[in-house]
Every structure is written in structure tokens, then in C-alpha cells.
Amino acid sequence: MRLTRWIWIGLCVAGASARSATGRRVLVVVPTPGAASDYSDFLDSLKARGFELAVRGAANASVALHGGDGARMYDHAVLLAPAAKRLGSLNAQSLVRFVDDGGNLLVTASSDASPMVRTLATQFGVTVEKRGSRMVDHVGASASGDAGTVVSARYAHVPAILSQNLLASDAPPVHFEGVGLRAADIPLLVPVLSAPRTAYSAPADDNAVSEAALDLVSVFQTRNNARVAVSGSTALFSDRLMRADGAGNRQFAADISQWVLQEKSVLRASSLRHSLATGERPDHYRVGSDVVFELDLAEFSNNGWHTYTADDVQLELIMLDPYVRVTLNHTQAGGADLTTYRGDVRLPDRYGTFTFRINYKRPGLSNIDVRDVVGIRPPRHDEYPRFLSAAYPYYTSALALAVGFLALSAVWLWSAEPKQSSKAASDAKPATKAKSTPEEKSAETKSEPKSKRKSKQKSS
């Protein structure tokens, strides 16, 4: 058994000696200083991976995560004393503050978990079952025959957290002794190990049992990329269950601790840049311009930064709502440890203040939220096109009106009335009366009545 332990530690040094991307200082809190020997395999694996452990008893009043100046004294904290009412000077509020400052936390619970541990788990969306209750499985009990040792291989399929050995169909199960957990339905929380369907939570105060689906281990990643793991069993990390025949506790504990301590699945974005397709970078872009957007991504694993390749990295142009969303293509132009993502974007036909944003969130991976605010202006008076394709119908109607007007004018100007012939004109001219002689005039006068002659004389 001792030989197996040292072989496993040697493999950790040779193949899994990755250091954390956020620091090496780890605070380990155990019930008493002598209880650290119960978790020697787990703690030795952390040392073999390059971490600096500070093991403290729960009753030690000097246990603290922040110094007098408010700075973090440790990068990570592992709490293996769930029943302790106090953890030195720590409480739920100080531990939440530690996570808010970027620290990583591994919390274990048990059937007699203290109110502080229960309150702390609630802060991350995990509810611990009633005090005194424990998980029981009479159908799938371990080889020891103890129904209190639940054997479960119901791993969540999250390759960023669990290794391929645990995601295989013949993965070894985890031996679990502890209390069940209820995970809230929030996207930041991922249950990585669930109880088998034949297991249930048996309270100690009555005969009622919980029929709800319970989880055994859940992980939580905050928006500032700090990581928290809540396990319903402290014994899961003990030497007794790690050395059990056919148990996958050793591999499971290694995967969970590597993820929580940010030894893997840590993404980093750098060198955000964008310019016109011509390579020019103006102060403000013009609507409808073609813009090239580039970003470098890297992943921390195996003690260093390496390339990260994915086909679902998207860029959004946002002004209250996304106007453009495109998927970026990846290349190897960033270098041996970087992957460059590139996208060709045509700016929308809308001016204003826009945000170039990449909001990349995937289970188990660090959140990438990169943004840059740019201004998009309308064209200047000399930048508008001479003719607009959308106005072609109006151009056609105006041209048709002008042509019609000219044609009508030409018809009116050059279409005169036809001239008549001289014979037709003489026939149409009325006959003139012949001039009367003096004798005829006197005869006409005499023939007129007297009254008419007098009226003519008076008028003359």
C-alpha cells in the first residue's frame, strides 16, 4: 500500500506537476494538527505539484486569509474541518471576501457540518441536507457492505474539469461517505458528481427520506474567475477511501483540486486589435466600413501556457443590443503558445457608440469578457456615393418625366396648322356688294318711308 502511494506521487510529479496560474500558497485547515495524517495522500500530491502548504488546526486563532493591510496571505484555501464551529478568525463573510478578491476555495461538508459551513455553501448556490442526515444506498453498496458508503460513477461530462479516465464508460466509481447536496439552477454552478438513482438521504431525526435528486460534489466559478468546490464528504479525500479497492477517489480528487487551484482550464485573452481592411486604424470608423478584428487566446495547462483552439468564439457589435454577431476563425499566427482569432466584419449602417465584445463562457473554462468601445460616424458630405442604388426608381421616374416633357414640347412646337390652297380660299371668301350709282341711291331714298328718312336726317 505504501509503495502504491509513492508510485502515484511520482506520477503526479512526472505528469501532473502543473503549478497554478494564480499562485502557489495554499492554506489547509484540518480539525486538529494531528488529523492531517488522515489526508496525507491528498496533501502530498499537492506538495508534489509544487504548492506551498500551510496546515493549520481549526482552533488556531492565527488562521487568517488577509493580512493587516487587507492583502491576501494565500492564493487558495482547503477546508477539511466541516464540524468546527470556528476556523480561527475565519467566518462565512471573510471566506466570501477571499473569493471576491480572486482566491480559490475547496470546502468539504459532512453529516455534522457546522452552521458556518452550511451558510458558506449557500453563498455559492449549494444547500447542504439537514444536520445528522447522510447518503445511504442499500442497492449499490460498496464491497464492504456498508450502506453508508455510496458508490457513484455519475460524473458530469465536462472535459474541462474531469479527465478522460473518468469520462470513459468504464470509469472507476467514487466512494462517498457524507451528506447530500442540492444545487441551485444557476449557470455558474456545475454538479460534477451526482448520487446514484438508488441512493437517498436518510435524516437522523425521523424515518422520512429525501426523494429528490441529490448531488455529491459541485463546483462554482465566479464572474471574476475565482473557483469554488463544495463536497458533501470530507472522507472522499481521506487515505482510507483513496486506497479502497476499485475506487476512483484518487483520480477524482486530483481532477477537482487541479481545477479549483487553477492548474488547468484557465483561459487568457490578450492583444485585442482591430483596424480597417486596408490596415489603417482611424479614430472613428465610418458606417459600412470593412473592419478586421483579431484576438489572441491561450490556455494554462501542464505548467505553462499553450494554444487554445475552439470553433465557437464569437464577436458582437453592441449598442444596447447586438447589431452584428460573427464567429471568429482561428489561426496559429499568434505564436507557439497563442492562438489568433480573426474575423472580417462589415459595420452596420447605423452611427453611434458601439462596443466590440467577446463574451466567451463555457462550463469549466475561465470566462473571457473582452470589450472595446469605438465610435462609428456617418459619412462626410464628400463621402456619400454619387448615385444611390436604392434611388434608381426615383432616378428613372425623373428621367422619364423630363423625356416626356421634351417630347410633348417638340410635338407642340413643330406641329403647325396646314395651309389652304388659293382656289379653296377664293371659294370660301364671301362675295362683296357692288357700289351703287347716285340715281340708284336717290331711288332707294324715295322708296323709303318718310319716318325713316327723318330719322336718318336727324342722325346725320
XYZ file of C-alpha atoms in Angstrom:
460
model
C 0.000 0.000 0.000
C 2.830 2.393 0.862
C 4.537 1.543 -2.420
C 1.359 2.325 -4.358
C 1.162 5.672 -2.662
C 4.689 6.677 -3.633
C 4.215 5.439 -7.184
C 1.145 7.647 -7.504
C 3.030 10.653 -6.091
C 5.827 10.021 -8.576
C 3.344 10.020 -11.427
C 1.972 13.321 -10.162
C 5.453 14.823 -10.229
C 6.215 13.470 -13.694
C 2.910 14.017 -15.465
C 0.800 16.404 -13.446
C 3.347 18.810 -11.966
C 1.467 21.863 -13.148
C 1.588 24.926 -10.948
C -1.351 27.235 -10.572
C -1.860 30.189 -12.866
C -2.783 32.340 -9.849
C -0.267 31.333 -7.149
C 1.258 28.536 -5.052
C 0.286 29.461 -1.467
C -2.354 27.121 -0.001
C -3.964 27.263 3.443
C -5.182 23.864 4.655
C -7.468 23.824 7.706
C -7.939 20.460 9.471
C -9.813 19.676 12.728
C -6.561 19.218 14.655
C -2.910 19.335 13.560
C -2.657 15.584 14.010
C -5.644 14.981 11.708
C -3.557 15.995 8.700
C -2.172 12.467 8.586
C -5.623 11.188 7.606
C -5.279 13.116 4.323
C -1.585 12.515 3.707
C -2.031 11.154 0.184
C -4.045 14.167 -0.900
C -1.759 16.720 0.777
C 1.386 15.029 -0.525
C 0.007 15.210 -4.055
C -0.419 18.981 -3.651
C 3.172 19.317 -2.486
C 4.364 17.181 -5.381
C 2.636 19.539 -7.773
C 4.631 22.469 -6.434
C 2.263 24.051 -3.899
C 3.401 25.560 -0.615
C 1.056 24.219 2.084
C 0.333 25.852 5.417
C -1.535 23.270 7.510
C -3.392 24.769 10.460
C -5.768 23.403 13.074
C -9.292 24.788 13.205
C -8.793 26.001 16.786
C -5.717 28.023 15.870
C -6.635 31.676 16.402
C -3.946 32.829 13.974
C -5.726 31.285 10.992
C -6.470 34.162 8.584
C -6.632 34.759 4.862
C -5.948 38.501 4.808
C -3.156 40.469 6.387
C -3.348 43.699 8.281
C -3.146 45.715 5.066
C -6.081 43.806 3.567
C -3.939 41.890 1.066
C -4.407 38.142 0.594
C -1.937 35.988 2.504
C -2.843 32.862 0.498
C -3.915 32.138 -3.057
C -6.026 29.081 -2.214
C -7.780 27.600 0.805
C -8.739 23.968 1.530
C -11.186 23.462 4.406
C -11.183 19.889 5.771
C -12.831 20.665 9.130
C -16.584 20.813 8.417
C -17.695 20.214 12.034
C -15.614 23.046 13.517
C -17.748 25.935 14.711
C -14.934 28.387 14.055
C -11.925 28.257 11.757
C -9.575 30.564 13.588
C -10.592 34.110 12.698
C -12.447 32.960 9.593
C -16.190 33.136 9.071
C -18.516 32.906 6.098
C -18.167 36.614 5.294
C -14.364 36.579 5.305
C -14.298 33.481 3.092
C -16.684 35.097 0.597
C -14.465 38.185 0.610
C -11.476 35.924 -0.067
C -13.244 34.547 -3.150
C -14.260 38.042 -4.266
C -10.592 39.023 -4.148
C -9.720 36.189 -6.541
C -8.922 33.382 -4.103
C -9.913 29.775 -4.764
C -11.712 27.638 -2.201
C -12.265 23.909 -1.605
C -14.946 23.284 1.026
C -15.935 19.906 2.444
C -19.087 19.103 4.424
C -20.317 16.162 6.460
C -23.373 14.979 8.358
C -22.412 17.186 11.326
C -21.401 20.236 9.286
C -21.390 23.465 11.275
C -23.760 26.364 10.522
C -20.820 28.357 9.160
C -20.073 25.723 6.525
C -23.750 25.500 5.602
C -24.004 29.284 5.292
C -20.843 29.396 3.204
C -22.150 26.729 0.817
C -25.414 28.636 0.427
C -23.462 31.672 -0.803
C -22.475 29.621 -3.846
C -25.878 28.103 -4.598
C -25.382 24.810 -2.713
C -27.726 23.686 0.054
C -26.459 21.030 2.457
C -29.010 18.481 3.667
C -30.266 18.577 7.265
C -27.838 18.123 10.089
C -27.404 14.467 11.001
C -28.573 13.157 7.631
C -26.338 11.079 5.408
C -26.403 9.481 1.991
C -27.440 5.808 2.014
C -27.529 3.254 -0.791
C -28.603 -0.297 0.031
C -28.588 -1.473 -3.593
C -25.228 -0.253 -4.842
C -23.268 -0.504 -1.599
C -19.507 -0.827 -1.689
C -17.641 -4.090 -1.337
C -17.517 -3.578 2.429
C -21.285 -3.907 2.558
C -21.725 -0.609 4.391
C -24.823 1.147 3.035
C -23.387 4.465 4.235
C -20.608 4.227 1.655
C -22.225 5.341 -1.582
C -20.536 4.237 -4.793
C -21.209 6.582 -7.699
C -19.844 6.933 -11.208
C -22.383 9.549 -12.343
C -19.846 12.113 -13.495
C -20.844 15.246 -15.345
C -19.478 15.283 -18.887
C -17.287 18.363 -18.513
C -13.880 17.680 -20.124
C -12.533 20.987 -18.808
C -12.864 19.656 -15.232
C -12.663 15.864 -15.353
C -10.031 13.795 -17.152
C -10.792 11.311 -19.882
C -10.277 8.406 -17.473
C -13.359 9.476 -15.524
C -15.408 10.268 -18.622
C -14.943 6.809 -20.122
C -17.722 4.255 -19.968
C -15.659 2.015 -17.646
C -14.585 4.828 -15.307
C -13.909 3.786 -11.707
C -16.576 4.975 -9.243
C -16.043 7.331 -6.339
C -16.590 6.058 -2.810
C -18.536 8.672 -0.879
C -19.397 8.966 2.816
C -21.212 12.119 3.747
C -24.217 14.312 3.217
C -26.155 15.104 0.062
C -26.189 18.487 -1.667
C -28.867 20.393 -3.536
C -27.507 22.571 -6.330
C -29.393 25.652 -7.469
C -30.229 26.050 -11.133
C -27.714 28.762 -11.977
C -25.256 28.763 -14.900
C -22.221 29.402 -12.687
C -22.749 26.156 -10.742
C -21.928 22.708 -12.168
C -22.665 19.446 -10.292
C -19.730 17.236 -11.265
C -20.722 14.137 -9.261
C -24.327 13.084 -8.623
C -25.727 10.403 -6.359
C -26.830 7.116 -7.945
C -30.540 6.685 -8.518
C -30.756 4.052 -5.771
C -29.256 6.362 -3.125
C -31.240 8.627 -0.841
C -30.694 10.998 2.053
C -31.688 9.464 5.394
C -32.278 12.019 8.169
C -31.374 11.038 11.702
C -34.432 12.552 13.430
C -37.250 10.734 11.611
C -37.984 7.999 9.108
C -38.683 10.358 6.220
C -36.254 10.186 3.341
C -35.449 12.657 0.602
C -36.653 11.533 -2.803
C -35.168 14.480 -4.665
C -32.172 14.007 -6.932
C -29.109 14.936 -4.908
C -25.563 15.832 -5.825
C -22.386 14.805 -4.081
C -19.838 17.348 -5.370
C -20.493 20.692 -7.109
C -18.157 23.360 -8.433
C -18.761 27.068 -8.803
C -16.887 29.672 -10.850
C -17.465 33.328 -10.073
C -17.589 36.098 -12.638
C -14.062 37.167 -11.689
C -12.886 33.592 -12.466
C -12.349 32.551 -8.848
C -13.222 28.885 -8.322
C -15.035 27.096 -5.510
C -15.707 23.385 -4.972
C -18.186 22.061 -2.397
C -18.009 18.385 -1.470
C -20.542 16.676 0.746
C -17.849 14.332 2.022
C -14.587 15.039 3.797
C -13.751 11.322 3.741
C -13.668 11.449 -0.063
C -10.156 12.976 0.256
C -9.022 10.651 3.049
C -6.383 7.959 2.712
C -8.929 5.298 3.683
C -11.213 5.847 0.681
C -8.424 6.783 -1.717
C -6.780 3.415 -1.088
C -10.025 1.427 -1.359
C -10.045 -1.278 -3.994
C -11.552 -0.147 -7.291
C -12.174 3.388 -6.052
C -11.669 6.381 -8.343
C -11.248 8.823 -5.446
C -7.602 9.427 -6.180
C -8.173 10.479 -9.789
C -11.326 12.402 -8.908
C -9.602 14.316 -6.093
C -6.710 15.147 -8.418
C -9.041 16.459 -11.136
C -11.112 18.551 -8.729
C -8.088 20.014 -6.959
C -6.337 20.827 -10.237
C -9.394 22.660 -11.462
C -10.059 24.538 -8.207
C -6.419 25.555 -7.781
C -6.417 26.755 -11.427
C -3.834 24.326 -12.724
C -5.868 23.722 -15.861
C -8.713 25.135 -17.987
C -7.561 28.721 -17.395
C -8.013 30.952 -20.449
C -6.239 34.233 -21.109
C -7.081 36.842 -23.742
C -4.508 39.342 -24.986
C -3.655 41.717 -27.826
C -7.123 42.891 -28.760
C -6.782 44.802 -32.030
C -8.949 45.990 -34.901
C -8.430 48.119 -37.990
C -9.796 48.777 -41.443
C -9.285 46.162 -44.113
C -6.534 48.405 -45.518
C -4.636 48.246 -42.212
C -5.434 51.809 -41.180
C -6.677 52.463 -37.623
C -8.761 55.694 -37.627
C -10.091 57.449 -34.549
C -13.652 56.713 -35.651
C -14.946 54.199 -38.135
C -17.431 55.089 -40.867
C -20.707 53.255 -41.242
C -20.490 50.347 -43.661
C -16.695 50.047 -43.406
C -14.950 46.670 -43.531
C -13.081 46.075 -40.268
C -10.629 43.291 -39.325
C -10.809 42.121 -35.699
C -8.113 39.964 -34.038
C -7.611 38.480 -30.568
C -5.071 36.074 -29.047
C -6.214 33.273 -26.706
C -4.110 30.893 -24.616
C -4.866 28.113 -22.124
C -2.884 27.298 -18.992
C -2.230 23.585 -18.501
C 0.735 21.293 -17.841
C 2.721 24.021 -16.124
C 2.547 26.548 -18.950
C 0.506 28.482 -21.477
C -0.497 26.705 -24.653
C -2.678 27.324 -27.675
C -6.435 27.144 -27.288
C -8.480 26.114 -30.305
C -12.265 26.395 -30.492
C -14.830 26.919 -33.233
C -17.401 28.824 -31.176
C -15.639 32.095 -30.313
C -17.938 34.926 -31.419
C -17.604 38.695 -31.745
C -20.531 41.035 -31.152
C -21.044 44.685 -32.083
C -23.357 46.067 -29.438
C -25.226 49.321 -28.992
C -27.772 48.355 -26.329
C -28.471 45.261 -28.493
C -26.135 43.281 -30.753
C -26.204 44.579 -34.331
C -23.596 42.158 -35.681
C -22.510 38.714 -34.443
C -19.818 36.751 -36.285
C -17.797 33.622 -35.495
C -14.040 34.156 -35.467
C -11.655 31.896 -37.345
C -8.546 30.658 -35.555
C -5.008 30.578 -36.900
C -1.577 29.878 -35.434
C -0.218 33.335 -36.209
C -0.018 34.314 -32.527
C 2.962 32.063 -31.803
C 3.692 28.651 -30.337
C 1.690 29.361 -27.168
C -1.075 31.524 -28.639
C -3.976 31.086 -30.998
C -5.017 34.128 -33.000
C -8.699 34.531 -33.761
C -9.647 36.736 -36.705
C -12.909 37.985 -38.114
C -13.858 40.251 -41.032
C -16.765 42.472 -40.045
C -18.807 44.970 -42.031
C -20.010 47.718 -39.740
C -23.771 48.302 -39.570
C -25.468 51.184 -41.345
C -26.015 52.925 -38.032
C -23.786 55.519 -36.405
C -23.199 55.920 -32.680
C -21.052 54.459 -29.893
C -20.608 50.709 -30.310
C -18.854 48.073 -28.201
C -16.713 45.332 -29.723
C -17.222 42.449 -27.281
C -16.209 38.803 -26.935
C -18.200 37.170 -24.141
C -16.992 33.579 -24.058
C -18.366 31.408 -21.242
C -18.128 27.632 -21.295
C -18.541 25.120 -18.433
C -15.278 24.574 -16.607
C -13.318 27.193 -18.545
C -12.370 30.646 -17.392
C -14.719 33.371 -18.517
C -13.457 35.624 -21.286
C -15.115 39.041 -21.432
C -13.114 41.399 -23.654
C -14.565 44.647 -24.922
C -13.512 47.847 -26.628
C -15.674 50.923 -27.187
C -15.448 52.563 -30.611
C -17.299 55.356 -32.370
C -18.991 54.879 -35.729
C -19.736 58.101 -37.635
C -21.897 58.861 -40.669
C -20.201 59.703 -43.981
C -18.973 63.242 -44.528
C -20.536 65.376 -47.226
C -17.862 64.342 -49.739
C -18.018 60.650 -48.875
C -21.541 59.877 -49.976
C -21.819 57.952 -53.281
C -22.797 59.936 -56.349
C -25.719 57.668 -57.086
C -27.599 55.514 -54.645
C -28.740 52.128 -55.851
C -31.842 52.373 -53.682
C -32.858 55.564 -55.520
C -32.784 54.087 -59.032
C -36.610 54.033 -59.282
C -36.706 57.735 -58.473
C -33.939 58.483 -60.960
C -35.899 56.583 -63.621
C -39.156 58.384 -62.901
C -37.464 61.811 -63.025
C -35.760 60.945 -66.324
C -38.990 59.631 -67.788
C -40.775 62.857 -66.792
C -38.078 65.001 -68.426
C -38.144 62.963 -71.638
C -41.931 63.126 -71.778
C -41.886 66.889 -71.278
C -39.355 67.407 -74.062
C -41.279 65.126 -76.410
C -44.556 66.960 -75.735
C -42.899 70.322 -76.261
C -41.370 69.197 -79.525
C -44.704 67.929 -80.763
C -46.416 71.200 -79.821
C -43.760 73.427 -81.408
C -43.355 71.637 -84.693
C -46.902 70.579 -85.462
C -48.430 73.865 -87.203
C -51.960 74.139 -88.842
C -51.907 73.026 -92.554
C -52.147 75.866 -95.238
C -55.268 76.060 -97.617
C -54.993 76.273 -101.450
C -55.779 79.617 -103.342
C -58.864 78.216 -105.044
C -60.336 76.986 -101.825
C -59.617 80.352 -100.254
C -61.434 82.217 -103.062
C -64.409 79.906 -102.762
C -64.560 80.417 -99.064
C -64.309 84.273 -99.386
C -67.815 85.922 -99.304
C -68.978 87.964 -102.382
C -68.641 91.776 -101.996
C -71.551 94.059 -102.792
C -71.232 96.308 -105.944
C -71.021 100.076 -105.481
C -74.382 101.867 -106.046
C -74.819 104.807 -108.577
C -76.313 108.223 -107.473
C -79.526 107.518 -109.376
C -79.947 104.203 -107.515
C -79.307 105.838 -104.145
C -81.995 108.574 -104.832
C -84.477 105.929 -105.930
C -83.842 103.930 -102.762
C -84.286 107.030 -100.676
C -87.618 107.871 -102.245
C -88.845 104.377 -101.756
C -88.134 104.533 -98.022
C -90.950 105.697 -95.697
C -90.974 109.300 -94.543
C -90.450 108.451 -90.901
C -87.269 106.550 -91.690
C -85.937 109.378 -93.808
C -86.464 111.878 -90.973
C -84.582 109.644 -88.516
C -81.598 109.457 -90.878
C -81.559 113.221 -91.331
C -81.576 113.788 -87.594
C -78.780 111.270 -87.071
C -76.687 112.897 -89.760
